[in-house]
Amino acid sequence: MGSTELVGEELGTGVIRLEDCKVGDWVEVKSGRPEPWLGQISEVDRTKPQPIAVKWLGRCTGRKWPSNTPDGLWQFRGGSHFVEVQTLFEVSAKMFHWARRKNMPEGLPCKEENLFCFSSTCNKRCSTTTLQQRPPPKLAPAPLAPTALAVPAAVPAAASKISISNNGEMKKRKYGKGEIKSFDWEPNVTGDCRPGDVLVPFTYITDRVYSLDGNGEYVVERRCEGRCYCKRSLEALLTERLGEIQDLHAGANGNCPYQALQGGRILFRLHIFQDTVGKGYGIRTKERIPKGGLVCEYVGEVITQVEATKRERSYSQLGLFYLHDIHGKGRYTKDDSFTIDPTIYGNVARMLNHSCEPNVTTLEVTVARDNTVEEDDIDQIPRVPRAGFFASRDIQANEELCIDYSPGRHGDELQRVIQCFCGVSKCKGWLF
């Protein structure tokens, strides 16, 4: 890089250049939110458009941590992302130090040597003598584990019989002459891996779950396919969004897409595969899906947007971007707005990758309920609309299915944090 070429921007502390960034340095990364993301540089690759790999830190808070855990402690909580130098707010070798506090509580969920202290808020609570003797932090990847802040503590009992348990172990998938075995995720969904093998493991469920008291007690939403509303509402909504489409039943081989969405059925054969250009795992259709065809529902934990805002602060530190806001108001709901969170519990829709020219769109559909069935918990569950994913054009067999993570946003409206690898001619360059 030439001596006069800058890859940073004017900040209060001066211009940050690529040569200022060294492996092991700590960084603040602009997130587009009040709080920046914090982490440590794990790699510098000048050949990449985003040359700085940052390994993210998260606060030591939440259910797993003892109530008397000292404040101001951080640990590595997730994977790493490559970012542009322009997104760096500060680079420093002394931003964090090895945490050494007196009277640390017992029962910490990690070893004390894996804890760090934010230097600007330490206030001499750590022993400087001890710190000077400590070696630089190791840069080996830490296990991926979502933050303990406000996340479910256990699989809902009613959902356990339909879920594939995540034991976190990698499975050997090569058999015979190098063939890769497919694992069944649910009817019409297979994968080269299990849900516990992906970069951010999760527990597979097929029904949405609600937390009614916020204390880890969950109710699984009872599904009801109801009557067919394809002609009365669904086809009209899709036509307004996509233009002319064929008869929904004919395009689904005689099945009713509305009832399939309400019943949680997958009508077209889908397969989870590992991408080779840096996007991770994605979804490929094994058969043609016509324009307007139902792909799947976005299933996960239904939470209020107030709760989603709390979780987003922690998830963003880990590079987890699965939250999906429900914009419509459901029937018989209170004034709350809701979000689907599949980070811990989710279905195949969680694996959809981004594209700046997506072939899948989202449509919210009123939830059907069987009001003739009396259940103790059913009246406590709000009728939050279902988020259905539909083909926005004719999709051929073996095509990857993609959505737009930041619909309608371009240029300066994007936060420029995570690079896009979709490769289309009109690529925006960034996911967010």
XYZ file of C-alpha atoms in Angstrom:
432
model
C 0.000 0.000 0.000
C 1.352 3.416 -0.907
C 2.543 5.669 1.856
C -0.040 8.343 1.034
C -3.046 6.063 0.515
C -5.401 5.944 3.472
C -7.896 3.186 4.185
C -9.381 4.779 7.279
C -11.312 7.921 8.009
C -10.810 10.975 10.151
C -11.661 10.161 13.753
C -11.154 11.899 17.022
C -7.957 9.902 17.526
C -6.639 10.422 13.982
C -6.629 8.293 10.861
C -6.553 4.513 11.303
C -4.410 2.865 8.626
C -4.042 -0.789 7.798
C -0.460 -0.713 9.028
C -1.766 0.397 12.448
C -3.608 -2.926 12.825
C -1.645 -5.803 14.302
C -2.690 -9.315 15.296
C -3.483 -9.268 19.009
C -4.598 -5.626 19.112
C -8.030 -4.825 20.514
C -10.574 -2.919 18.434
C -13.851 -1.057 18.647
C -15.918 -1.589 15.502
C -18.716 0.767 14.521
C -21.976 -1.189 14.598
C -24.522 1.452 13.613
C -25.877 1.230 17.172
C -25.122 3.195 20.366
C -22.698 0.517 21.564
C -19.772 -0.505 19.298
C -18.708 -4.103 18.848
C -15.526 -5.061 20.695
C -13.001 -7.718 19.802
C -9.429 -8.668 19.054
C -7.645 -8.747 15.699
C -6.970 -12.390 14.854
C -5.732 -11.957 11.265
C -4.635 -9.235 8.842
C -4.901 -10.137 5.154
C -4.035 -7.291 2.775
C -5.407 -9.221 -0.204
C -9.005 -9.034 1.057
C -11.398 -6.106 0.588
C -12.079 -6.535 4.298
C -8.555 -7.175 5.554
C -9.107 -7.262 9.331
C -10.449 -10.428 10.998
C -11.962 -9.590 14.392
C -12.700 -12.177 17.053
C -15.664 -10.910 19.057
C -15.997 -10.355 22.793
C -19.167 -10.495 24.878
C -20.022 -9.326 28.383
C -19.961 -11.892 31.179
C -23.615 -11.535 32.120
C -26.703 -13.688 32.040
C -28.116 -16.796 33.627
C -24.934 -18.842 33.499
C -23.002 -16.319 35.555
C -23.234 -16.114 39.375
C -25.182 -13.115 40.634
C -22.048 -11.792 42.367
C -19.889 -11.857 39.220
C -17.925 -8.565 39.107
C -19.003 -6.129 36.443
C -16.794 -5.112 33.552
C -15.689 -8.658 32.621
C -15.600 -9.911 29.030
C -14.801 -13.180 27.266
C -14.604 -14.474 23.714
C -18.156 -15.462 22.835
C -18.327 -16.190 19.116
C -16.580 -16.538 15.793
C -14.827 -13.838 13.810
C -15.628 -11.665 10.827
C -13.489 -9.779 8.343
C -14.209 -6.034 8.482
C -13.005 -2.956 6.630
C -10.554 -0.575 8.242
C -13.130 2.194 7.775
C -15.369 0.501 10.349
C -12.687 0.629 13.080
C -13.335 3.301 15.682
C -10.273 2.561 17.800
C -7.274 0.211 17.738
C -5.196 -0.339 20.854
C -2.953 -2.942 22.428
C -4.125 -1.850 25.892
C -7.894 -1.569 25.447
C -8.347 -4.832 27.397
C -6.129 -6.669 29.844
C -6.219 -10.030 31.505
C -8.792 -9.796 34.317
C -7.508 -10.484 37.803
C -9.970 -9.486 40.484
C -9.876 -10.304 44.161
C -12.543 -12.598 45.601
C -13.764 -13.958 42.294
C -16.930 -16.062 42.861
C -17.010 -19.816 42.497
C -18.941 -21.555 39.763
C -17.849 -19.381 36.842
C -18.828 -20.947 33.481
C -15.283 -20.493 32.154
C -11.721 -20.463 33.427
C -10.496 -17.216 34.988
C -7.633 -17.033 32.502
C -10.248 -16.590 29.744
C -11.650 -13.403 31.272
C -10.701 -9.884 30.181
C -11.251 -6.467 31.713
C -12.040 -3.257 29.823
C -9.114 -1.041 30.832
C -11.033 2.245 30.801
C -13.496 0.942 33.417
C -11.094 -1.168 35.489
C -10.417 1.527 38.113
C -7.399 -0.451 39.384
C -9.559 -3.406 40.397
C -7.145 -5.805 38.664
C -3.679 -6.604 39.963
C -1.220 -4.826 37.644
C 1.637 -6.980 38.946
C -0.149 -10.097 37.831
C -1.149 -8.565 34.520
C 2.411 -7.710 33.567
C 3.380 -11.351 33.945
C 0.636 -12.692 31.710
C 1.337 -13.708 28.104
C -0.708 -12.315 25.215
C -4.165 -13.864 24.875
C -4.393 -16.979 22.748
C -6.092 -16.535 19.397
C -7.369 -20.069 18.969
C -11.076 -20.030 18.128
C -13.311 -20.229 21.153
C -16.341 -22.540 21.101
C -19.384 -20.871 19.645
C -21.971 -20.374 22.329
C -24.703 -17.766 22.188
C -24.666 -15.288 25.026
C -26.538 -16.229 28.139
C -28.473 -12.955 28.115
C -32.172 -13.676 27.921
C -31.914 -16.865 25.886
C -33.831 -20.068 26.556
C -32.348 -22.348 29.197
C -33.741 -25.626 27.921
C -35.647 -27.182 25.051
C -39.394 -26.876 25.580
C -40.643 -30.250 26.734
C -43.469 -30.350 24.221
C -41.051 -29.612 21.406
C -38.474 -32.226 22.346
C -40.294 -35.035 20.552
C -40.060 -33.168 17.214
C -36.591 -31.732 17.610
C -33.188 -33.001 16.605
C -30.964 -32.651 19.643
C -27.872 -30.495 19.295
C -25.004 -32.255 21.021
C -22.385 -29.981 19.490
C -20.322 -32.864 18.102
C -19.095 -32.937 14.511
C -20.196 -36.033 12.640
C -18.248 -37.967 10.038
C -20.271 -37.662 6.863
C -18.175 -39.492 4.262
C -19.214 -43.027 3.407
C -18.236 -45.532 0.747
C -16.420 -43.946 -2.186
C -16.336 -40.423 -0.804
C -20.115 -40.017 -0.939
C -21.654 -37.666 1.577
C -24.541 -38.999 3.583
C -27.653 -36.862 3.834
C -29.256 -36.343 7.209
C -33.034 -35.980 7.504
C -33.989 -32.723 9.239
C -37.749 -33.102 8.704
C -39.959 -34.412 5.873
C -38.716 -32.970 2.550
C -35.637 -31.406 4.212
C -32.221 -33.082 4.100
C -28.720 -31.812 4.750
C -25.029 -32.542 4.406
C -24.866 -31.946 8.164
C -26.988 -31.908 11.279
C -28.265 -28.717 12.953
C -25.565 -29.244 15.591
C -22.795 -29.264 12.949
C -23.273 -25.738 11.579
C -21.128 -22.755 12.596
C -23.705 -21.612 15.156
C -25.403 -24.844 16.337
C -29.109 -24.827 17.149
C -31.934 -27.129 18.170
C -34.293 -27.967 15.328
C -38.013 -27.425 15.953
C -41.015 -27.329 13.634
C -43.465 -25.373 15.819
C -43.059 -21.885 17.234
C -42.467 -21.577 20.977
C -43.553 -18.819 23.347
C -42.133 -17.832 26.719
C -45.096 -16.754 28.804
C -43.322 -15.705 31.974
C -39.759 -14.953 30.878
C -38.366 -17.574 33.274
C -37.591 -20.321 30.788
C -41.050 -21.907 30.797
C -42.243 -22.429 27.229
C -45.486 -23.235 25.484
C -45.392 -24.810 22.043
C -47.911 -23.228 19.687
C -50.609 -25.669 18.639
C -50.975 -25.719 14.846
C -54.266 -25.726 12.990
C -54.377 -25.962 9.189
C -57.853 -24.457 9.015
C -59.712 -23.887 5.772
C -58.109 -23.002 2.448
C -57.696 -19.251 1.983
C -55.541 -19.373 -1.136
C -58.145 -17.829 -3.429
C -59.667 -15.528 -0.833
C -56.455 -13.923 0.448
C -53.086 -15.606 -0.139
C -53.157 -15.535 -3.944
C -54.225 -11.878 -3.966
C -51.443 -10.876 -1.559
C -48.804 -12.706 -3.597
C -50.086 -11.232 -6.870
C -49.898 -7.745 -5.411
C -46.311 -8.416 -4.316
C -44.997 -10.446 -7.267
C -47.309 -9.832 -10.215
C -49.131 -12.571 -12.088
C -48.720 -16.073 -10.658
C -50.215 -19.446 -11.533
C -52.865 -21.216 -9.490
C -51.271 -21.911 -6.099
C -52.669 -25.428 -5.793
C -51.551 -26.368 -9.304
C -48.061 -25.038 -8.604
C -47.886 -27.141 -5.424
C -48.909 -30.430 -7.072
C -52.454 -30.171 -5.762
C -51.488 -29.227 -2.198
C -52.887 -26.157 -0.443
C -50.017 -23.745 0.385
C -52.124 -21.870 2.937
C -52.880 -25.036 4.900
C -49.264 -26.198 4.499
C -48.012 -22.932 6.015
C -50.447 -23.203 8.923
C -49.629 -26.885 9.426
C -45.857 -26.451 9.178
C -45.412 -28.658 6.118
C -42.630 -28.319 3.518
C -44.057 -28.876 0.020
C -40.837 -28.855 -2.030
C -37.700 -30.902 -1.398
C -34.942 -28.772 0.151
C -31.312 -29.622 0.934
C -28.761 -27.968 3.245
C -25.326 -27.701 1.631
C -22.031 -26.005 2.413
C -21.205 -23.062 0.159
C -17.681 -22.768 -1.269
C -17.391 -18.959 -1.537
C -17.518 -17.969 2.116
C -21.256 -17.896 2.890
C -21.284 -21.047 5.023
C -24.232 -23.415 4.841
C -27.233 -22.581 2.657
C -30.400 -24.080 1.172
C -30.732 -25.522 -2.316
C -34.019 -26.698 -3.812
C -33.992 -30.215 -5.265
C -36.949 -29.512 -7.533
C -38.508 -26.627 -9.422
C -40.470 -24.114 -7.322
C -42.872 -21.917 -9.322
C -43.242 -18.197 -8.694
C -45.420 -17.743 -5.615
C -44.671 -21.249 -4.325
C -44.397 -21.724 -0.557
C -40.823 -22.482 0.520
C -41.210 -22.674 4.311
C -42.185 -20.755 7.443
C -39.683 -18.844 9.586
C -39.968 -20.809 12.839
C -38.353 -19.954 16.140
C -39.049 -18.453 19.539
C -41.681 -15.711 19.464
C -40.590 -12.784 21.630
C -41.631 -9.160 22.027
C -39.591 -6.507 20.243
C -38.629 -5.135 23.657
C -36.990 -8.483 24.424
C -35.541 -8.600 20.902
C -33.779 -5.271 21.467
C -32.130 -6.684 24.602
C -30.985 -9.814 22.795
C -29.762 -7.905 19.762
C -27.182 -6.081 21.875
C -25.608 -9.414 22.779
C -26.184 -11.190 19.473
C -24.541 -8.395 17.485
C -21.344 -8.812 19.506
C -21.232 -12.401 18.274
C -22.138 -11.688 14.671
C -25.541 -13.411 15.030
C -28.218 -11.901 12.805
C -31.232 -14.215 12.869
C -33.911 -11.978 14.409
C -36.907 -11.360 12.116
C -39.415 -8.666 13.061
C -43.114 -9.265 12.509
C -44.491 -5.976 11.223
C -48.193 -6.782 11.122
C -50.523 -6.955 14.091
C -52.166 -10.294 14.695
C -55.757 -10.846 15.644
C -56.521 -10.793 19.359
C -53.039 -9.543 20.241
C -52.195 -6.796 22.677
C -50.291 -3.707 21.624
C -46.980 -5.570 21.634
C -44.888 -5.990 18.495
C -43.178 -9.323 18.017
C -39.985 -10.858 16.631
C -39.081 -14.407 15.601
C -35.787 -15.544 17.168
C -34.417 -18.844 15.741
C -30.933 -18.404 17.231
C -31.364 -21.243 19.739
C -34.499 -22.958 18.424
C -35.290 -22.775 14.718
C -36.113 -24.622 11.515
C -34.735 -24.839 7.974
C -35.517 -21.162 7.265
C -32.653 -20.222 9.596
C -30.236 -21.475 6.926
C -31.320 -19.065 4.148
C -28.373 -17.037 2.866
C -28.446 -13.448 1.625
C -28.459 -12.288 -1.973
C -28.752 -8.770 -3.358
C -30.987 -10.322 -6.044
C -33.048 -12.719 -3.901
C -35.372 -15.367 -5.275
C -37.386 -15.670 -2.055
C -39.622 -13.058 -0.423
C -41.395 -12.807 2.936
C -45.136 -12.548 3.450
C -46.946 -12.355 6.775
C -50.068 -14.501 7.034
C -52.699 -14.453 9.798
C -52.325 -17.449 12.071
C -55.124 -20.039 12.154
C -56.305 -21.431 15.482
C -58.764 -24.165 16.384
C -61.044 -22.343 18.792
C -63.020 -25.518 19.518
C -60.079 -26.949 21.474
C -59.785 -25.824 25.065
C -56.274 -25.619 26.478
C -54.990 -23.889 29.578
C -52.253 -22.009 27.725
C -53.819 -21.335 24.336
C -55.543 -18.115 25.394
C -52.271 -16.762 26.738
C -50.530 -17.063 23.358
C -51.078 -14.060 21.070
C -52.013 -14.733 17.451
C -48.773 -13.489 15.941
C -48.833 -13.636 12.111
C -46.763 -16.358 10.493
C -43.736 -15.310 8.416
C -43.927 -17.339 5.232
C -41.180 -17.480 2.613
C -42.371 -17.680 -1.002
C -40.557 -17.930 -4.346
C -40.385 -14.453 -5.898
C -39.718 -15.961 -9.350
C -39.571 -19.392 -10.938
C -36.714 -21.250 -9.230
C -35.100 -24.180 -11.002
C -33.883 -27.391 -9.370
C -30.462 -27.106 -7.672
C -30.664 -23.305 -7.343
C -29.762 -21.800 -3.976
C -32.624 -20.113 -2.137
C -31.796 -16.625 -0.851
C -33.485 -13.641 0.770
C -32.372 -10.012 1.121
C -31.145 -9.368 4.673
C -31.456 -5.574 4.232
C -34.346 -5.017 1.796
C -34.653 -1.509 0.406
C -31.325 -0.315 1.842
C -28.388 0.728 -0.337
C -25.163 2.727 -0.140
C -24.943 4.951 2.947
C -28.029 3.265 4.418
C -25.919 0.135 5.029
C -23.701 -0.143 8.096
C -20.839 -1.657 6.036
C -19.892 -4.263 8.626
C -20.242 -7.694 6.974
C -19.194 -8.146 3.371
C -21.595 -9.707 0.871
C -20.463 -12.719 -1.171
C -23.585 -13.170 -3.314
C -21.641 -12.380 -6.515
C -24.551 -10.900 -8.498
C -23.989 -8.001 -10.890
C -25.961 -5.585 -8.675
C -24.325 -6.642 -5.403
C -24.577 -3.965 -2.701
C -21.277 -5.112 -1.235
C -22.617 -5.507 2.302
C -25.197 -7.600 4.124
C -26.204 -4.747 6.450
